[in-house]
């Protein structure tokens, strides 16, 4: 594979699991749990860092390698999860961005409500099946 694309990577992951006879374990529940574990391992790298240290995490080869590995693990489990459930990840993301653009329009008076040096915090996500 010369070009990296989502479907090609998903196909490689399916083939990898099939060659090891792991398909029975790749249920939506198990993949969602594995995704959560890997996301937690990514978070663990940043757990005790200051905001400044976290912004520089890719400057150190050892920590950069760990971050890349955990990002790869999160993405691998997410792609496998999407494959098992028949979700097109890029379409799902595009549709979610479309909904968020409607839900959270840009403010016309941003400069009056706060100083330029303080970015507005996005609203906390809400648990809703309609999002």
PDB file of C-alpha atoms in Angstrom:
ATOM      1  CA  UNK A   1       0.000   0.000   0.000  1.00  0.00           C
ATOM      2  CA  UNK A   2       1.623   3.204  -1.129  1.00  0.00           C
ATOM      3  CA  UNK A   3      -1.050   5.673  -0.074  1.00  0.00           C
ATOM      4  CA  UNK A   4      -2.416   5.858   3.435  1.00  0.00           C
ATOM      5  CA  UNK A   5      -6.198   5.906   3.419  1.00  0.00           C
ATOM      6  CA  UNK A   6      -8.826   4.969   5.972  1.00  0.00           C
ATOM      7  CA  UNK A   7     -10.276   2.039   4.027  1.00  0.00           C
ATOM      8  CA  UNK A   8      -6.831   0.631   3.277  1.00  0.00           C
ATOM      9  CA  UNK A   9      -5.856   0.823   6.930  1.00  0.00           C
ATOM     10  CA  UNK A  10      -9.138  -0.767   7.984  1.00  0.00           C
ATOM     11  CA  UNK A  11      -8.548  -3.588   5.502  1.00  0.00           C
ATOM     12  CA  UNK A  12      -5.051  -4.160   6.928  1.00  0.00           C
ATOM     13  CA  UNK A  13      -6.446  -4.271  10.466  1.00  0.00           C
ATOM     14  CA  UNK A  14      -9.140  -6.767   9.438  1.00  0.00           C
ATOM     15  CA  UNK A  15      -6.534  -8.953   7.722  1.00  0.00           C
ATOM     16  CA  UNK A  16      -4.216  -8.703  10.736  1.00  0.00           C
ATOM     17  CA  UNK A  17      -6.982  -9.834  13.112  1.00  0.00           C
ATOM     18  CA  UNK A  18      -8.172 -12.587  10.741  1.00  0.00           C
ATOM     19  CA  UNK A  19      -4.668 -14.033  10.393  1.00  0.00           C
ATOM     20  CA  UNK A  20      -4.562 -14.405  14.179  1.00  0.00           C
ATOM     21  CA  UNK A  21      -8.177 -15.613  14.458  1.00  0.00           C
ATOM     22  CA  UNK A  22      -9.099 -12.672  16.685  1.00  0.00           C
ATOM     23  CA  UNK A  23     -12.452 -11.891  14.998  1.00  0.00           C
ATOM     24  CA  UNK A  24     -14.564 -13.535  17.753  1.00  0.00           C
ATOM     25  CA  UNK A  25     -13.070 -11.074  20.243  1.00  0.00           C
ATOM     26  CA  UNK A  26     -13.656  -8.008  18.085  1.00  0.00           C
ATOM     27  CA  UNK A  27     -17.188  -7.299  19.254  1.00  0.00           C
ATOM     28  CA  UNK A  28     -18.444  -3.719  19.524  1.00  0.00           C
ATOM     29  CA  UNK A  29     -18.298  -3.945  23.335  1.00  0.00           C
ATOM     30  CA  UNK A  30     -14.746  -5.272  23.415  1.00  0.00           C
ATOM     31  CA  UNK A  31     -13.506  -2.785  20.835  1.00  0.00           C
ATOM     32  CA  UNK A  32     -15.158   0.127  22.662  1.00  0.00           C
ATOM     33  CA  UNK A  33     -13.513  -1.015  25.904  1.00  0.00           C
ATOM     34  CA  UNK A  34     -10.123  -1.379  24.207  1.00  0.00           C
ATOM     35  CA  UNK A  35     -10.525   2.079  22.661  1.00  0.00           C
ATOM     36  CA  UNK A  36     -11.218   3.537  26.096  1.00  0.00           C
ATOM     37  CA  UNK A  37      -8.169   1.812  27.579  1.00  0.00           C
ATOM     38  CA  UNK A  38      -5.890   3.101  24.819  1.00  0.00           C
ATOM     39  CA  UNK A  39      -7.285   6.631  25.153  1.00  0.00           C
ATOM     40  CA  UNK A  40      -6.529   6.413  28.877  1.00  0.00           C
ATOM     41  CA  UNK A  41      -2.974   5.330  28.103  1.00  0.00           C
ATOM     42  CA  UNK A  42      -2.623   8.427  25.909  1.00  0.00           C
ATOM     43  CA  UNK A  43      -3.968  10.580  28.724  1.00  0.00           C
ATOM     44  CA  UNK A  44      -1.535   8.975  31.163  1.00  0.00           C
ATOM     45  CA  UNK A  45       1.404  10.488  29.261  1.00  0.00           C
ATOM     46  CA  UNK A  46       0.047  13.977  29.998  1.00  0.00           C
ATOM     47  CA  UNK A  47      -1.342  13.294  33.483  1.00  0.00           C
ATOM     48  CA  UNK A  48       1.111  15.281  35.596  1.00  0.00           C
ATOM     49  CA  UNK A  49       2.471  17.673  32.990  1.00  0.00           C
ATOM     50  CA  UNK A  50       1.857  21.378  33.141  1.00  0.00           C
ATOM     51  CA  UNK A  51       0.116  22.928  30.124  1.00  0.00           C
ATOM     52  CA  UNK A  52       3.501  24.213  28.976  1.00  0.00           C
ATOM     53  CA  UNK A  53       5.158  20.796  29.313  1.00  0.00           C
ATOM     54  CA  UNK A  54       2.299  19.114  27.477  1.00  0.00           C
ATOM     55  CA  UNK A  55       2.690  21.533  24.560  1.00  0.00           C
ATOM     56  CA  UNK A  56       6.350  20.436  24.244  1.00  0.00           C
ATOM     57  CA  UNK A  57       5.788  16.677  24.590  1.00  0.00           C
ATOM     58  CA  UNK A  58       6.753  15.997  20.963  1.00  0.00           C
ATOM     59  CA  UNK A  59      10.165  17.666  21.421  1.00  0.00           C
ATOM     60  CA  UNK A  60      11.531  14.702  23.388  1.00  0.00           C
ATOM     61  CA  UNK A  61      12.082  11.581  21.251  1.00  0.00           C
ATOM     62  CA  UNK A  62      10.988   9.158  23.991  1.00  0.00           C
ATOM     63  CA  UNK A  63       7.737  10.915  24.823  1.00  0.00           C
ATOM     64  CA  UNK A  64       7.048  11.668  21.151  1.00  0.00           C
ATOM     65  CA  UNK A  65       7.370   7.955  20.376  1.00  0.00           C
ATOM     66  CA  UNK A  66       4.958   7.068  23.207  1.00  0.00           C
ATOM     67  CA  UNK A  67       2.402   9.649  22.043  1.00  0.00           C
ATOM     68  CA  UNK A  68       2.570   8.414  18.435  1.00  0.00           C
ATOM     69  CA  UNK A  69       2.171   4.791  19.568  1.00  0.00           C
ATOM     70  CA  UNK A  70      -0.856   5.570  21.736  1.00  0.00           C
ATOM     71  CA  UNK A  71      -2.445   7.690  18.999  1.00  0.00           C
ATOM     72  CA  UNK A  72      -1.951   4.741  16.630  1.00  0.00           C
ATOM     73  CA  UNK A  73      -3.552   2.362  19.147  1.00  0.00           C
ATOM     74  CA  UNK A  74      -6.556   4.667  19.631  1.00  0.00           C
ATOM     75  CA  UNK A  75      -7.001   5.052  15.883  1.00  0.00           C
ATOM     76  CA  UNK A  76      -6.596   1.317  15.248  1.00  0.00           C
ATOM     77  CA  UNK A  77      -9.321   0.407  17.734  1.00  0.00           C
ATOM     78  CA  UNK A  78     -11.581   3.199  16.470  1.00  0.00           C
ATOM     79  CA  UNK A  79     -11.206   2.007  12.867  1.00  0.00           C
ATOM     80  CA  UNK A  80     -11.874  -1.588  13.892  1.00  0.00           C
ATOM     81  CA  UNK A  81     -14.923  -0.484  15.883  1.00  0.00           C
ATOM     82  CA  UNK A  82     -16.245   1.434  12.867  1.00  0.00           C
ATOM     83  CA  UNK A  83     -15.603  -1.534  10.584  1.00  0.00           C
ATOM     84  CA  UNK A  84     -17.511  -3.955  12.817  1.00  0.00           C
ATOM     85  CA  UNK A  85     -20.509  -1.608  13.040  1.00  0.00           C
ATOM     86  CA  UNK A  86     -20.400  -0.452   9.413  1.00  0.00           C
ATOM     87  CA  UNK A  87     -19.677   3.183  10.283  1.00  0.00           C
ATOM     88  CA  UNK A  88     -17.867   5.363   7.752  1.00  0.00           C
ATOM     89  CA  UNK A  89     -15.683   7.313  10.188  1.00  0.00           C
ATOM     90  CA  UNK A  90     -15.004  10.239   7.846  1.00  0.00           C
ATOM     91  CA  UNK A  91     -18.677  10.642   6.951  1.00  0.00           C
ATOM     92  CA  UNK A  92     -19.659  10.439  10.631  1.00  0.00           C
ATOM     93  CA  UNK A  93     -17.078  13.110  11.479  1.00  0.00           C
ATOM     94  CA  UNK A  94     -18.156  15.386   8.632  1.00  0.00           C
ATOM     95  CA  UNK A  95     -21.810  15.108   9.652  1.00  0.00           C
ATOM     96  CA  UNK A  96     -20.932  15.842  13.290  1.00  0.00           C
ATOM     97  CA  UNK A  97     -18.962  18.959  12.284  1.00  0.00           C
ATOM     98  CA  UNK A  98     -21.963  20.094  10.222  1.00  0.00           C
ATOM     99  CA  UNK A  99     -24.251  19.707  13.260  1.00  0.00           C
ATOM    100  CA  UNK A 100     -21.779  21.483  15.549  1.00  0.00           C
ATOM    101  CA  UNK A 101     -21.480  24.410  13.136  1.00  0.00           C
ATOM    102  CA  UNK A 102     -25.235  24.863  13.431  1.00  0.00           C
ATOM    103  CA  UNK A 103     -25.324  24.309  17.207  1.00  0.00           C
ATOM    104  CA  UNK A 104     -22.382  26.589  17.993  1.00  0.00           C
ATOM    105  CA  UNK A 105     -22.316  29.524  15.563  1.00  0.00           C
ATOM    106  CA  UNK A 106     -19.422  31.969  15.896  1.00  0.00           C
ATOM    107  CA  UNK A 107     -20.145  34.948  18.095  1.00  0.00           C
ATOM    108  CA  UNK A 108     -20.336  38.347  16.372  1.00  0.00           C
ATOM    109  CA  UNK A 109     -19.090  40.257  19.419  1.00  0.00           C
ATOM    110  CA  UNK A 110     -16.230  38.049  20.596  1.00  0.00           C
ATOM    111  CA  UNK A 111     -13.843  40.934  21.277  1.00  0.00           C
ATOM    112  CA  UNK A 112     -16.292  42.773  23.543  1.00  0.00           C
ATOM    113  CA  UNK A 113     -17.079  39.826  25.799  1.00  0.00           C
ATOM    114  CA  UNK A 114     -13.479  38.907  26.654  1.00  0.00           C
ATOM    115  CA  UNK A 115      -9.935  40.005  26.016  1.00  0.00           C
ATOM    116  CA  UNK A 116      -8.154  38.856  22.848  1.00  0.00           C
ATOM    117  CA  UNK A 117      -5.629  36.871  24.895  1.00  0.00           C
ATOM    118  CA  UNK A 118      -8.232  34.601  26.498  1.00  0.00           C
ATOM    119  CA  UNK A 119      -9.797  32.095  24.107  1.00  0.00           C
ATOM    120  CA  UNK A 120     -13.350  31.033  24.885  1.00  0.00           C
ATOM    121  CA  UNK A 121     -13.714  27.553  26.319  1.00  0.00           C
ATOM    122  CA  UNK A 122     -15.978  25.337  24.228  1.00  0.00           C
ATOM    123  CA  UNK A 123     -19.129  24.150  25.964  1.00  0.00           C
ATOM    124  CA  UNK A 124     -18.924  20.835  27.744  1.00  0.00           C
ATOM    125  CA  UNK A 125     -20.281  18.001  25.632  1.00  0.00           C
ATOM    126  CA  UNK A 126     -23.692  16.767  26.608  1.00  0.00           C
ATOM    127  CA  UNK A 127     -24.811  13.165  26.578  1.00  0.00           C
ATOM    128  CA  UNK A 128     -27.455  13.064  23.909  1.00  0.00           C
ATOM    129  CA  UNK A 129     -28.387  10.465  21.362  1.00  0.00           C
ATOM    130  CA  UNK A 130     -29.448  13.174  18.907  1.00  0.00           C
ATOM    131  CA  UNK A 131     -25.958  14.680  18.587  1.00  0.00           C
TER     132      UNK A 131
END
